[in-house]
Coordinates of C-alpha atoms in Angstrom, one line a residue:
Chain D
M6 CA 10.3 57.3 -55.9
G7 CA 9.1 56.2 -52.5
T8 CA 6.9 53.3 -52.5
P9 CA 6.0 52.9 -56.1
D10 CA 7.3 49.4 -56.4
H11 CA 4.7 48.0 -54.2
S12 CA 1.9 50.0 -55.5
H13 CA 3.0 49.4 -59.0
Y14 CA 3.0 45.8 -58.4
Q15 CA -0.4 45.8 -56.9
M16 CA -1.8 48.0 -59.5
L17 CA -0.3 45.9 -62.1
V18 CA -1.7 42.8 -60.8
G19 CA -5.0 44.4 -60.1
H20 CA -5.2 45.8 -63.6
S21 CA -4.4 42.6 -65.3
P22 CA -7.2 40.2 -65.2
P23 CA -6.2 36.8 -66.6
Q24 CA -7.6 36.0 -69.9
G25 CA -8.6 32.4 -69.3
N26 CA -9.8 31.0 -66.1
A27 CA -10.0 32.9 -62.9
E28 CA -7.9 30.7 -60.9
S29 CA -4.9 32.4 -59.5
F30 CA -2.2 30.1 -60.7
T31 CA -3.6 29.6 -64.1
A32 CA -3.7 33.3 -64.3
L33 CA 0.0 33.1 -63.9
L34 CA 0.3 31.1 -67.0
E35 CA -2.1 33.2 -68.9
L36 CA -0.6 36.5 -68.0
P37 CA 1.7 38.1 -70.3
P38 CA 5.3 37.5 -69.4
S39 CA 5.9 40.7 -67.7
N40 CA 3.2 40.2 -65.2
A41 CA 4.3 36.6 -64.6
M42 CA 7.7 37.9 -63.9
D43 CA 6.5 40.5 -61.6
L44 CA 4.8 37.8 -59.7
L45 CA 7.9 35.8 -59.6
L46 CA 10.4 38.4 -58.8
P47 CA 10.0 40.2 -55.5
P48 CA 9.7 43.9 -55.5
T49 CA 12.9 45.5 -54.5
S50 CA 14.6 48.6 -53.5
V51 CA 15.9 50.8 -56.2
E52 CA 19.4 51.2 -57.2
Y53 CA 19.5 52.8 -60.5
L54 CA 16.6 53.6 -62.6
V55 CA 17.0 53.4 -66.2
K56 CA 14.3 53.9 -68.7
D57 CA 14.7 52.6 -72.0
E58 CA 12.8 51.7 -75.1
V59 CA 9.8 53.7 -74.6
C60 CA 6.7 52.7 -76.3
P61 CA 4.7 55.9 -76.7
G62 CA 1.0 56.1 -77.0
T63 CA 0.0 54.0 -74.1
D64 CA -3.2 54.8 -72.5
S65 CA -5.4 53.0 -70.0
L66 CA -2.8 51.7 -67.6
N67 CA -0.8 54.8 -67.7
P68 CA -2.6 57.1 -65.4
N69 CA -1.9 55.1 -62.3
L70 CA 1.5 54.1 -63.3
S71 CA 2.6 57.5 -64.3
Q72 CA 3.5 58.6 -60.9
S73 CA 6.8 57.0 -61.0
Q74 CA 7.2 56.2 -64.6
H75 CA 7.3 59.1 -66.8
P76 CA 6.3 58.2 -70.3
V77 CA 9.1 59.3 -72.4
A78 CA 9.0 59.5 -76.0
G79 CA 11.8 58.3 -78.2
A80 CA 13.8 55.2 -77.8
G81 CA 17.2 55.2 -76.3
R82 CA 16.8 58.0 -73.9
K83 CA 18.0 57.2 -70.4
R84 CA 17.6 58.8 -67.1
K85 CA 19.3 57.7 -64.1
E86 CA 18.0 58.4 -60.7
A87 CA 20.4 57.4 -58.1
D88 CA 18.4 56.5 -55.1
Q89 CA 19.0 55.0 -51.8
K90 CA 22.0 52.9 -52.7
G91 CA 21.2 50.4 -50.1
N92 CA 22.2 47.0 -51.3
S93 CA 24.9 46.7 -53.7
A94 CA 23.9 43.5 -55.4
G95 CA 20.4 44.6 -55.8
K96 CA 17.7 42.4 -57.1
K97 CA 15.9 43.4 -60.2
K98 CA 12.5 44.1 -61.2
E99 CA 11.4 44.9 -64.6
K100 CA 8.4 45.7 -66.6
K101 CA 8.5 45.4 -70.2
S102 CA 6.6 46.3 -73.2
D103 CA 6.9 44.4 -76.4
S104 CA 4.9 44.8 -79.3
S105 CA 5.2 41.0 -79.7
Q106 CA 3.5 40.4 -76.3
D107 CA 0.1 39.1 -76.2
G108 CA -2.3 40.6 -73.8
Q109 CA -1.6 43.9 -72.1
I110 CA 0.4 46.8 -73.2
L111 CA 2.6 48.2 -70.6
P112 CA 4.1 51.5 -71.1
Y113 CA 7.7 50.9 -71.6
V114 CA 10.7 49.0 -70.7
H115 CA 11.9 49.8 -67.3
V116 CA 15.0 48.0 -66.4
R117 CA 17.1 48.5 -63.4
A118 CA 20.8 47.9 -63.9
R119 CA 22.8 46.2 -61.4
R120 CA 25.7 48.0 -59.9
G121 CA 28.7 48.1 -62.0
Q122 CA 27.1 46.8 -65.1
A123 CA 27.0 48.4 -68.4
T124 CA 24.0 50.5 -69.2
D125 CA 24.0 51.0 -72.9
S126 CA 20.8 50.2 -74.5
H127 CA 22.0 47.0 -76.2
S128 CA 23.2 45.3 -73.2
L129 CA 20.1 46.5 -71.3
A130 CA 17.8 45.0 -73.7
E131 CA 19.9 41.8 -73.7
R132 CA 19.8 41.7 -70.0
A133 CA 16.1 42.3 -69.9
R134 CA 15.6 39.4 -72.3
R135 CA 17.8 37.2 -70.4
E136 CA 16.0 38.0 -67.2
K137 CA 12.7 37.1 -68.9
I138 CA 14.1 33.9 -70.1
N139 CA 15.5 33.0 -66.7
A140 CA 12.2 33.7 -65.0
R141 CA 10.4 31.5 -67.4
M142 CA 12.9 28.8 -66.9
K143 CA 12.4 29.0 -63.2
F144 CA 8.7 28.6 -63.8
L145 CA 9.3 25.6 -66.0
Q146 CA 11.6 24.1 -63.4
D147 CA 8.8 24.1 -60.9
L148 CA 6.5 22.6 -63.4
V149 CA 8.6 19.7 -64.4
P150 CA 9.1 17.2 -61.6
G151 CA 12.5 16.7 -60.3
C152 CA 13.9 19.8 -62.0
S153 CA 14.1 22.2 -59.2
K154 CA 17.2 20.7 -57.8
I155 CA 19.1 20.9 -61.0
S156 CA 21.1 24.0 -61.6
G157 CA 22.4 25.1 -64.9
T158 CA 20.4 25.9 -67.9
T159 CA 21.5 23.0 -70.1
L160 CA 20.4 20.3 -67.7
V161 CA 17.1 22.0 -67.0
L162 CA 16.4 22.4 -70.7
D163 CA 17.3 18.8 -71.2
E164 CA 15.0 17.8 -68.4
I165 CA 12.2 19.8 -69.9
I166 CA 12.7 18.3 -73.4
N167 CA 12.7 14.8 -71.9
H168 CA 9.6 15.5 -70.0
V169 CA 7.7 16.8 -73.1
Q170 CA 8.9 13.8 -75.0
S171 CA 7.9 11.3 -72.3
L172 CA 4.4 12.9 -72.1
Q173 CA 4.0 12.6 -75.8
Q174 CA 5.0 9.0 -75.7
Q175 CA 2.6 8.4 -72.9
V176 CA -0.2 9.8 -75.1
E177 CA 0.8 7.4 -77.8
V178 CA 1.0 4.4 -75.5
L179 CA -2.4 5.2 -73.9
S180 CA -4.0 5.7 -77.3
M181 CA -2.8 2.3 -78.3
K182 CA -4.2 0.9 -75.1
L183 CA -7.5 2.6 -75.7
A184 CA -7.5 1.3 -79.2
A185 CA -7.2 -2.2 -77.9
V186 CA -10.2 -1.9 -75.9
N187 CA -13.0 -3.8 -77.6
S188 CA -15.7 -3.7 -75.0
W189 CA -17.0 -0.3 -75.5
I190 CA -20.3 0.4 -74.0
D191 CA -22.7 2.4 -76.0
F192 CA -21.6 6.0 -75.6
D193 CA -24.9 7.6 -76.2
V194 CA -25.3 8.1 -72.6
D195 CA -22.4 10.4 -72.6
N196 CA -24.3 13.3 -73.7
L197 CA -26.4 12.9 -70.6
I198 CA -23.4 12.7 -68.4
Y199 CA -21.5 15.6 -69.8
S200 CA -23.9 18.2 -69.0
R201 CA -23.8 17.1 -65.4
L202 CA -20.1 16.6 -65.6
G203 CA -19.5 20.1 -66.6
A204 CA -21.9 21.4 -64.0
T205 CA -20.6 19.5 -61.1
M206 CA -17.0 19.0 -61.9
D207 CA -15.9 22.4 -61.1
G208 CA -17.9 22.7 -57.9
N209 CA -17.8 20.6 -55.0
F210 CA -19.6 17.4 -55.0
G211 CA -19.0 16.2 -51.6
N212 CA -22.4 15.0 -51.1
M213 CA -23.5 14.2 -54.5
V214 CA -25.8 11.4 -55.1
M215 CA -26.1 9.4 -58.1
P216 CA -28.8 10.9 -60.2
T217 CA -31.3 8.2 -60.3
A218 CA -33.9 10.8 -60.5
G219 CA -32.3 12.1 -63.7
F220 CA -32.3 9.0 -65.7
Q221 CA -33.6 5.6 -65.0
L222 CA -31.6 2.5 -65.2
D223 CA -33.5 -0.5 -66.2
G224 CA -31.6 -2.6 -63.8
S225 CA -30.4 -1.6 -60.5
T226 CA -31.1 1.8 -59.2
E227 CA -29.3 1.9 -56.0
P228 CA -27.9 5.3 -55.3
E229 CA -24.3 5.7 -54.8
Y230 CA -22.2 8.3 -53.3
L231 CA -19.8 9.6 -55.8
H232 CA -16.3 10.0 -55.0
P233 CA -15.5 13.5 -54.3
G234 CA -12.5 15.1 -55.7
S235 CA -11.7 12.4 -58.1
F236 CA -12.2 12.2 -61.8
A237 CA -14.0 9.0 -61.5
L238 CA -17.2 10.9 -61.2
E239 CA -18.1 10.3 -64.7
L240 CA -16.6 6.9 -64.7
Q241 CA -18.6 5.8 -61.8
L242 CA -21.7 6.8 -63.7
L243 CA -20.5 4.7 -66.5
C244 CA -19.9 2.0 -64.0
K245 CA -23.4 1.9 -63.1
L246 CA -24.3 1.4 -66.7
R247 CA -21.9 -1.4 -67.1
S248 CA -23.1 -3.2 -64.0
S249 CA -26.6 -2.9 -65.0
G250 CA -25.6 -4.0 -68.5
S251 CA -28.4 -2.2 -70.2
R252 CA -29.1 0.9 -72.0
V253 CA -30.1 4.1 -70.4
T254 CA -33.4 5.6 -71.0
K255 CA -33.4 9.2 -70.6
M256 CA -36.0 10.6 -68.5
D257 CA -37.4 14.1 -68.5
G258 CA -36.3 15.1 -65.2
P259 CA -34.1 17.5 -63.5
L260 CA -31.1 15.9 -65.1
I261 CA -29.2 19.0 -65.3
R262 CA -28.3 20.3 -61.9
S263 CA -28.0 23.8 -60.9
N264 CA -25.6 25.4 -63.3
Q265 CA -25.5 24.1 -66.8
H266 CA -22.2 24.0 -68.3
Chain I
M30 CA -1.3 24.7 -58.4
T31 CA -3.5 25.5 -61.2
N32 CA -7.0 24.3 -61.2
P33 CA -6.8 21.3 -63.4
G34 CA -10.4 20.3 -62.6
G35 CA -11.9 22.7 -65.0
L36 CA -9.4 21.9 -67.7
R37 CA -9.7 18.2 -67.0
S38 CA -13.4 18.1 -67.4
S39 CA -13.3 19.9 -70.7
F40 CA -10.7 17.6 -72.0
A41 CA -12.6 14.6 -70.8
R42 CA -15.8 15.7 -72.4
I43 CA -14.4 16.4 -75.8
F44 CA -12.2 13.4 -75.8
L45 CA -14.9 11.0 -74.8
R46 CA -17.1 12.4 -77.4
S47 CA -14.6 11.9 -80.1
L48 CA -13.8 8.5 -78.8
S49 CA -17.4 7.5 -79.1
R50 CA -17.4 8.8 -82.6
I51 CA -14.3 6.8 -83.4
N52 CA -15.8 3.7 -82.0
S53 CA -19.1 4.1 -83.8
G54 CA -17.2 4.4 -87.0
R55 CA -18.4 7.9 -87.7
V56 CA -15.0 9.4 -88.0
S57 CA -14.8 11.6 -91.0
S58 CA -11.3 11.3 -92.2
S59 CA -10.1 13.6 -94.9
R60 CA -7.8 11.0 -96.1
G61 CA -8.6 8.4 -98.6
R62 CA -7.7 5.5 -96.5
T63 CA -8.7 5.1 -93.0
L64 CA -6.3 5.6 -90.2
P65 CA -5.4 2.8 -87.8
K66 CA -7.4 3.1 -84.7
H67 CA -4.7 4.1 -82.3
R68 CA -3.6 6.7 -84.6
S69 CA -6.9 8.4 -84.8
I70 CA -7.3 8.1 -81.1
S71 CA -4.0 9.8 -80.7
I72 CA -5.1 12.6 -83.0
A73 CA -8.3 12.9 -81.1
A74 CA -6.3 13.3 -77.9
Y75 CA -4.4 16.3 -79.3
A76 CA -7.5 17.6 -81.0
S77 CA -9.4 17.6 -77.8
M78 CA -6.6 19.2 -75.9
A79 CA -6.4 22.0 -78.6
S80 CA -10.1 22.5 -78.8
A81 CA -10.5 22.9 -75.1
V82 CA -7.7 25.4 -75.0
G83 CA -9.1 27.2 -78.0
T84 CA -7.0 29.7 -79.9
R85 CA -5.6 31.4 -76.8
R86 CA -2.3 29.6 -77.2
A87 CA 0.1 29.4 -80.1
W88 CA 0.5 25.7 -79.7
S89 CA -3.2 25.0 -79.7
R90 CA -3.7 27.0 -82.8
E91 CA -0.9 25.1 -84.5
V92 CA -2.4 21.8 -83.5
L93 CA -5.8 22.7 -84.8
R94 CA -4.3 24.0 -88.0
R95 CA -2.4 20.8 -88.5
I96 CA -5.4 18.6 -87.8
R97 CA -7.5 20.5 -90.2
R98 CA -4.9 20.3 -92.8
G99 CA -4.8 16.6 -92.2
G100 CA -5.1 15.4 -95.7
A101 CA -2.1 13.9 -97.3
R102 CA 0.2 14.5 -94.4
R103 CA -0.1 12.9 -91.1
A104 CA -2.2 15.1 -88.8
S105 CA 0.0 14.4 -85.9
R106 CA 2.0 16.5 -83.6
R107 CA 5.3 15.1 -84.9
T108 CA 6.7 18.3 -86.1
S109 CA 9.7 16.6 -87.7
E110 CA 7.5 15.3 -90.4
F111 CA 6.1 18.6 -91.1
P112 CA 7.6 21.2 -93.4
V113 CA 8.8 24.2 -91.6
G114 CA 7.8 27.6 -92.6
R115 CA 4.1 27.6 -92.7
K116 CA 1.9 30.5 -93.6
G117 CA 2.1 33.4 -91.4
R118 CA 5.1 32.3 -89.6
K119 CA 7.8 34.7 -89.1
E120 CA 11.4 33.8 -89.2
P121 CA 12.9 32.7 -86.0
G122 CA 16.0 34.7 -86.8
N123 CA 16.1 36.6 -83.6
G124 CA 14.9 33.8 -81.4
K125 CA 18.2 32.4 -80.6
K126 CA 20.5 34.5 -78.7
L127 CA 23.9 33.2 -79.2
K128 CA 25.5 35.0 -76.4
K129 CA 22.9 34.1 -73.9
E130 CA 24.8 31.5 -72.1
A131 CA 28.0 33.3 -72.2
G132 CA 28.6 33.1 -68.5
D133 CA 27.5 29.5 -68.2
G134 CA 30.6 27.8 -69.4
N135 CA 28.5 25.6 -71.7
E136 CA 30.2 25.4 -74.9
G137 CA 28.9 25.2 -78.3
S138 CA 26.2 23.1 -79.6
S139 CA 24.3 22.0 -76.5
I140 CA 22.2 25.0 -75.8
Q141 CA 21.5 25.7 -79.4
G142 CA 20.7 22.1 -80.2
M143 CA 18.3 21.9 -77.3
R144 CA 16.5 25.0 -78.2
K145 CA 16.0 23.7 -81.6
K146 CA 14.8 20.5 -80.3
L147 CA 12.3 22.2 -78.0
R148 CA 11.0 24.3 -80.8
R149 CA 10.4 21.1 -82.8
L150 CA 8.7 19.4 -79.9
V151 CA 6.3 22.1 -79.0
P152 CA 3.9 22.7 -81.8
G153 CA 4.1 26.2 -83.2
G154 CA 7.4 26.7 -81.6
E155 CA 9.3 27.5 -84.7
G156 CA 8.5 31.0 -85.2
M157 CA 8.7 32.7 -81.8
E158 CA 11.3 34.0 -79.6
F159 CA 12.7 31.9 -76.9
H160 CA 11.0 33.4 -74.0
R161 CA 7.7 33.0 -75.7
L162 CA 8.6 29.5 -76.5
L163 CA 9.2 28.8 -72.8
A164 CA 5.8 30.1 -71.9
E165 CA 4.1 28.0 -74.5
T166 CA 6.1 25.0 -73.3
A167 CA 4.8 25.5 -69.8
H168 CA 1.2 25.6 -70.9
Y169 CA 1.7 22.7 -73.2
I170 CA 3.2 20.6 -70.5
K171 CA 0.3 21.4 -68.2
C172 CA -2.2 20.4 -70.8
L173 CA -0.3 17.3 -71.8
K174 CA -0.3 16.2 -68.2
T175 CA -4.0 16.6 -67.9
Q176 CA -4.7 14.9 -71.1
V177 CA -2.6 11.9 -70.1
G178 CA -4.4 11.8 -66.8
V179 CA -7.7 11.7 -68.6
M180 CA -6.6 9.0 -71.0
R181 CA -5.2 6.9 -68.2
S182 CA -8.4 7.1 -66.2
I183 CA -10.4 6.0 -69.2
A184 CA -8.0 3.3 -70.1
D185 CA -8.0 2.0 -66.6
Y186 CA -11.6 2.0 -66.5
Y187 CA -12.0 0.0 -69.6
T188 CA -9.4 -2.6 -69.2
P189 CA -11.0 -5.8 -68.1
V190 CA -10.8 -6.1 -64.4

């Protein structure tokens, strides 16, 4: 078996481009659960190797993975390879394939049993699911503030539920607050801003200057250095409008900066 | 952590656009009577969240579905008012593993009750297995956070200083 864990791991991560953005951590969220778990759980030394619940007919990912995982047809067939029985407690690493998963198709379920635990297919599947759930719960724990210290699934779940509820309530409160605003500036200008907003928001705008070249304010036209790294980019643009108190005339100019969103 | 900048700007863009439409009175409501303003702003918030995410996530698909269905029901995310068992939703029969927390010492209702609660809270959470629900919850929380941040900045900007 040698080193397959690590190479698997890398190949797995390498072969699994995130579906959405390219940012690494977002990728974690977008990845199918098995990959997320692989990233969460450290690769370990092998204890027992049990193959279970094979999903035949897998293709593209297989050639590289096949060195240590032999695609076996037929569910329920197990094979134990007793390896270096180093640590007794043994951490676990698993790759799963579910038909219900979104995203990639991994060959099959590959669960390592802990020492002294039952290895029939039912409890293995159970354990695999439980591990999945636990990994996701861990992830959620990191996401919800103040949850990482809590131990015990009930409390964590409770915390998560409270957090979701509080966020939803905040949406309601803020929408009431927004509804109460009665001094809306004319929003036609937004279409001007968004194209810039999309273009510059993702990049760095450390030295961005207010685009007076782009559109002309009837009133003041003093340039202003926009606040890098804060969302107030767009709001500062609006701020200029408000202070000038007049409409914006759009000029034909290089309004849109480099990359248009 | 994740890059909330990209997400945030898309949320902001869509949300502000819909805000401007609401304020200029151009909101097309499929309902006979008009919604109170805060209600339509709240719907716009979820709508912009879901549109920015697209159909990649189960919760966003569900939100978009509910909003489009709008109509006689309240197009809000409050799942408790919605009938369970929509089209194309499979039964959550195997979603709850009763013996999951066997070793935890937590007796009885609490885990089950909380799972159900979470399912109801997260849109689209009714028909999926628990581990999938947790993944959806994580993404949902992230987007909610971003959306709240966007709304807060806008509100702070517009409150009279």
